[in-house]
């Protein structure tokens, strides 16, 4: 499945909790229904960022293991709570 993202952010060189802060800022610039592509490291970011996005009413569409200790996550911006 190929997903066309409206914006892209790479947080592979960022540590928690700044990872989610950067993603939150990026997703706030999108309109509801638009898609953010996020490249992140394995470990804490891939465990925490998708969960935090779901808690904020966004929809995780796909998680891709890039086989290089990184993941690409596609998130659709939800309606404001």
PDB file of N, CA, C and O in Angstrom, residues 31-60:
ATOM      1  N   UNK A  31      -4.199  20.101   8.032  1.00  0.00           N
ATOM      2  CA  UNK A  31      -5.656  20.143   8.162  1.00  0.00           C
ATOM      3  C   UNK A  31      -6.139  18.738   8.528  1.00  0.00           C
ATOM      4  O   UNK A  31      -5.507  17.745   8.150  1.00  0.00           O
ATOM      5  N   UNK A  32      -7.284  18.620   9.236  1.00  0.00           N
ATOM      6  CA  UNK A  32      -7.833  17.283   9.520  1.00  0.00           C
ATOM      7  C   UNK A  32      -7.975  16.475   8.223  1.00  0.00           C
ATOM      8  O   UNK A  32      -8.408  17.004   7.208  1.00  0.00           O
ATOM      9  N   UNK A  33      -7.554  15.212   8.274  1.00  0.00           N
ATOM     10  CA  UNK A  33      -7.617  14.339   7.102  1.00  0.00           C
ATOM     11  C   UNK A  33      -6.326  14.299   6.312  1.00  0.00           C
ATOM     12  O   UNK A  33      -6.117  13.397   5.513  1.00  0.00           O
ATOM     13  N   UNK A  34      -5.442  15.262   6.526  1.00  0.00           N
ATOM     14  CA  UNK A  34      -4.151  15.243   5.837  1.00  0.00           C
ATOM     15  C   UNK A  34      -3.219  14.258   6.541  1.00  0.00           C
ATOM     16  O   UNK A  34      -3.444  13.885   7.690  1.00  0.00           O
ATOM     17  N   UNK A  35      -2.173  13.845   5.838  1.00  0.00           N
ATOM     18  CA  UNK A  35      -1.305  12.771   6.322  1.00  0.00           C
ATOM     19  C   UNK A  35       0.118  13.258   6.546  1.00  0.00           C
ATOM     20  O   UNK A  35       0.697  13.933   5.698  1.00  0.00           O
ATOM     21  N   UNK A  36       0.659  12.885   7.708  1.00  0.00           N
ATOM     22  CA  UNK A  36       2.041  13.184   8.059  1.00  0.00           C
ATOM     23  C   UNK A  36       2.841  11.888   8.012  1.00  0.00           C
ATOM     24  O   UNK A  36       2.436  10.877   8.576  1.00  0.00           O
ATOM     25  N   UNK A  37       3.966  11.930   7.317  1.00  0.00           N
ATOM     26  CA  UNK A  37       4.898  10.801   7.270  1.00  0.00           C
ATOM     27  C   UNK A  37       6.016  11.105   8.260  1.00  0.00           C
ATOM     28  O   UNK A  37       6.634  12.165   8.192  1.00  0.00           O
ATOM     29  N   UNK A  38       6.250  10.182   9.197  1.00  0.00           N
ATOM     30  CA  UNK A  38       7.242  10.400  10.247  1.00  0.00           C
ATOM     31  C   UNK A  38       8.280   9.291  10.183  1.00  0.00           C
ATOM     32  O   UNK A  38       7.932   8.113  10.248  1.00  0.00           O
ATOM     33  N   UNK A  39       9.536   9.671  10.090  1.00  0.00           N
ATOM     34  CA  UNK A  39      10.614   8.678  10.166  1.00  0.00           C
ATOM     35  C   UNK A  39      11.183   8.756  11.573  1.00  0.00           C
ATOM     36  O   UNK A  39      11.540   9.838  12.042  1.00  0.00           O
ATOM     37  N   UNK A  40      11.231   7.611  12.256  1.00  0.00           N
ATOM     38  CA  UNK A  40      11.703   7.599  13.640  1.00  0.00           C
ATOM     39  C   UNK A  40      12.551   6.362  13.906  1.00  0.00           C
ATOM     40  O   UNK A  40      12.502   5.393  13.158  1.00  0.00           O
ATOM     41  N   UNK A  41      13.297   6.424  14.995  1.00  0.00           N
ATOM     42  CA  UNK A  41      14.157   5.308  15.382  1.00  0.00           C
ATOM     43  C   UNK A  41      13.344   4.224  16.075  1.00  0.00           C
ATOM     44  O   UNK A  41      12.252   4.469  16.580  1.00  0.00           O
ATOM     45  N   UNK A  42      13.934   3.027  16.117  1.00  0.00           N
ATOM     46  CA  UNK A  42      13.314   1.940  16.875  1.00  0.00           C
ATOM     47  C   UNK A  42      13.481   2.250  18.361  1.00  0.00           C
ATOM     48  O   UNK A  42      14.136   3.205  18.739  1.00  0.00           O
ATOM     49  N   UNK A  43      12.873   1.420  19.201  1.00  0.00           N
ATOM     50  CA  UNK A  43      12.977   1.638  20.642  1.00  0.00           C
ATOM     51  C   UNK A  43      11.887   2.566  21.140  1.00  0.00           C
ATOM     52  O   UNK A  43      10.736   2.459  20.729  1.00  0.00           O
ATOM     53  N   UNK A  44      12.276   3.494  22.002  1.00  0.00           N
ATOM     54  CA  UNK A  44      11.307   4.358  22.671  1.00  0.00           C
ATOM     55  C   UNK A  44      10.403   5.152  21.713  1.00  0.00           C
ATOM     56  O   UNK A  44       9.192   5.187  21.901  1.00  0.00           O
ATOM     57  N   UNK A  45      10.949   5.783  20.653  1.00  0.00           N
ATOM     58  CA  UNK A  45      10.058   6.547  19.762  1.00  0.00           C
ATOM     59  C   UNK A  45       8.952   5.697  19.131  1.00  0.00           C
ATOM     60  O   UNK A  45       7.788   6.085  19.159  1.00  0.00           O
ATOM     61  N   UNK A  46       9.292   4.540  18.592  1.00  0.00           N
ATOM     62  CA  UNK A  46       8.270   3.728  17.907  1.00  0.00           C
ATOM     63  C   UNK A  46       7.274   3.159  18.921  1.00  0.00           C
ATOM     64  O   UNK A  46       6.125   2.898  18.594  1.00  0.00           O
ATOM     65  N   UNK A  47       7.682   3.006  20.159  1.00  0.00           N
ATOM     66  CA  UNK A  47       6.758   2.526  21.187  1.00  0.00           C
ATOM     67  C   UNK A  47       5.821   3.630  21.652  1.00  0.00           C
ATOM     68  O   UNK A  47       4.651   3.383  21.916  1.00  0.00           O
ATOM     69  N   UNK A  48       6.328   4.856  21.760  1.00  0.00           N
ATOM     70  CA  UNK A  48       5.566   5.932  22.392  1.00  0.00           C
ATOM     71  C   UNK A  48       4.850   6.875  21.442  1.00  0.00           C
ATOM     72  O   UNK A  48       3.728   7.296  21.723  1.00  0.00           O
ATOM     73  N   UNK A  49       5.479   7.246  20.326  1.00  0.00           N
ATOM     74  CA  UNK A  49       4.893   8.270  19.459  1.00  0.00           C
ATOM     75  C   UNK A  49       3.554   7.823  18.860  1.00  0.00           C
ATOM     76  O   UNK A  49       2.575   8.554  18.963  1.00  0.00           O
ATOM     77  N   UNK A  50       3.455   6.625  18.250  1.00  0.00           N
ATOM     78  CA  UNK A  50       2.142   6.234  17.707  1.00  0.00           C
ATOM     79  C   UNK A  50       1.048   6.187  18.779  1.00  0.00           C
ATOM     80  O   UNK A  50      -0.081   6.628  18.538  1.00  0.00           O
ATOM     81  N   UNK A  51       1.378   5.699  19.966  1.00  0.00           N
ATOM     82  CA  UNK A  51       0.388   5.633  21.047  1.00  0.00           C
ATOM     83  C   UNK A  51      -0.066   7.041  21.433  1.00  0.00           C
ATOM     84  O   UNK A  51      -1.256   7.299  21.607  1.00  0.00           O
ATOM     85  N   UNK A  52       0.878   7.956  21.558  1.00  0.00           N
ATOM     86  CA  UNK A  52       0.540   9.330  21.918  1.00  0.00           C
ATOM     87  C   UNK A  52      -0.321   9.989  20.846  1.00  0.00           C
ATOM     88  O   UNK A  52      -1.238  10.748  21.154  1.00  0.00           O
ATOM     89  N   UNK A  53      -0.043   9.695  19.585  1.00  0.00           N
ATOM     90  CA  UNK A  53      -0.852  10.254  18.493  1.00  0.00           C
ATOM     91  C   UNK A  53      -2.289   9.745  18.569  1.00  0.00           C
ATOM     92  O   UNK A  53      -3.234  10.516  18.402  1.00  0.00           O
ATOM     93  N   UNK A  54      -2.447   8.455  18.841  1.00  0.00           N
ATOM     94  CA  UNK A  54      -3.797   7.884  18.972  1.00  0.00           C
ATOM     95  C   UNK A  54      -4.550   8.536  20.122  1.00  0.00           C
ATOM     96  O   UNK A  54      -5.746   8.814  20.008  1.00  0.00           O
ATOM     97  N   UNK A  55      -3.845   8.789  21.232  1.00  0.00           N
ATOM     98  CA  UNK A  55      -4.469   9.431  22.392  1.00  0.00           C
ATOM     99  C   UNK A  55      -4.954  10.837  22.048  1.00  0.00           C
ATOM    100  O   UNK A  55      -5.864  11.349  22.673  1.00  0.00           O
ATOM    101  N   UNK A  56      -4.331  11.467  21.044  1.00  0.00           N
ATOM    102  CA  UNK A  56      -4.717  12.820  20.646  1.00  0.00           C
ATOM    103  C   UNK A  56      -5.704  12.801  19.475  1.00  0.00           C
ATOM    104  O   UNK A  56      -5.873  13.800  18.780  1.00  0.00           O
ATOM    105  N   UNK A  57      -6.318  11.645  19.216  1.00  0.00           N
ATOM    106  CA  UNK A  57      -7.385  11.522  18.213  1.00  0.00           C
ATOM    107  C   UNK A  57      -6.887  11.496  16.773  1.00  0.00           C
ATOM    108  O   UNK A  57      -7.633  11.811  15.853  1.00  0.00           O
ATOM    109  N   UNK A  58      -5.606  11.129  16.568  1.00  0.00           N
ATOM    110  CA  UNK A  58      -5.092  10.970  15.212  1.00  0.00           C
ATOM    111  C   UNK A  58      -5.109   9.482  14.876  1.00  0.00           C
ATOM    112  O   UNK A  58      -5.174   8.633  15.756  1.00  0.00           O
ATOM    113  N   UNK A  59      -5.049   9.180  13.577  1.00  0.00           N
ATOM    114  CA  UNK A  59      -5.189   7.798  13.133  1.00  0.00           C
ATOM    115  C   UNK A  59      -3.872   7.310  12.521  1.00  0.00           C
ATOM    116  O   UNK A  59      -3.416   7.860  11.518  1.00  0.00           O
ATOM    117  N   UNK A  60      -3.269   6.298  13.139  1.00  0.00           N
ATOM    118  CA  UNK A  60      -2.053   5.702  12.591  1.00  0.00           C
ATOM    119  C   UNK A  60      -2.481   4.767  11.457  1.00  0.00           C
ATOM    120  O   UNK A  60      -3.166   3.775  11.681  1.00  0.00           O
TER     121      UNK A  60
END
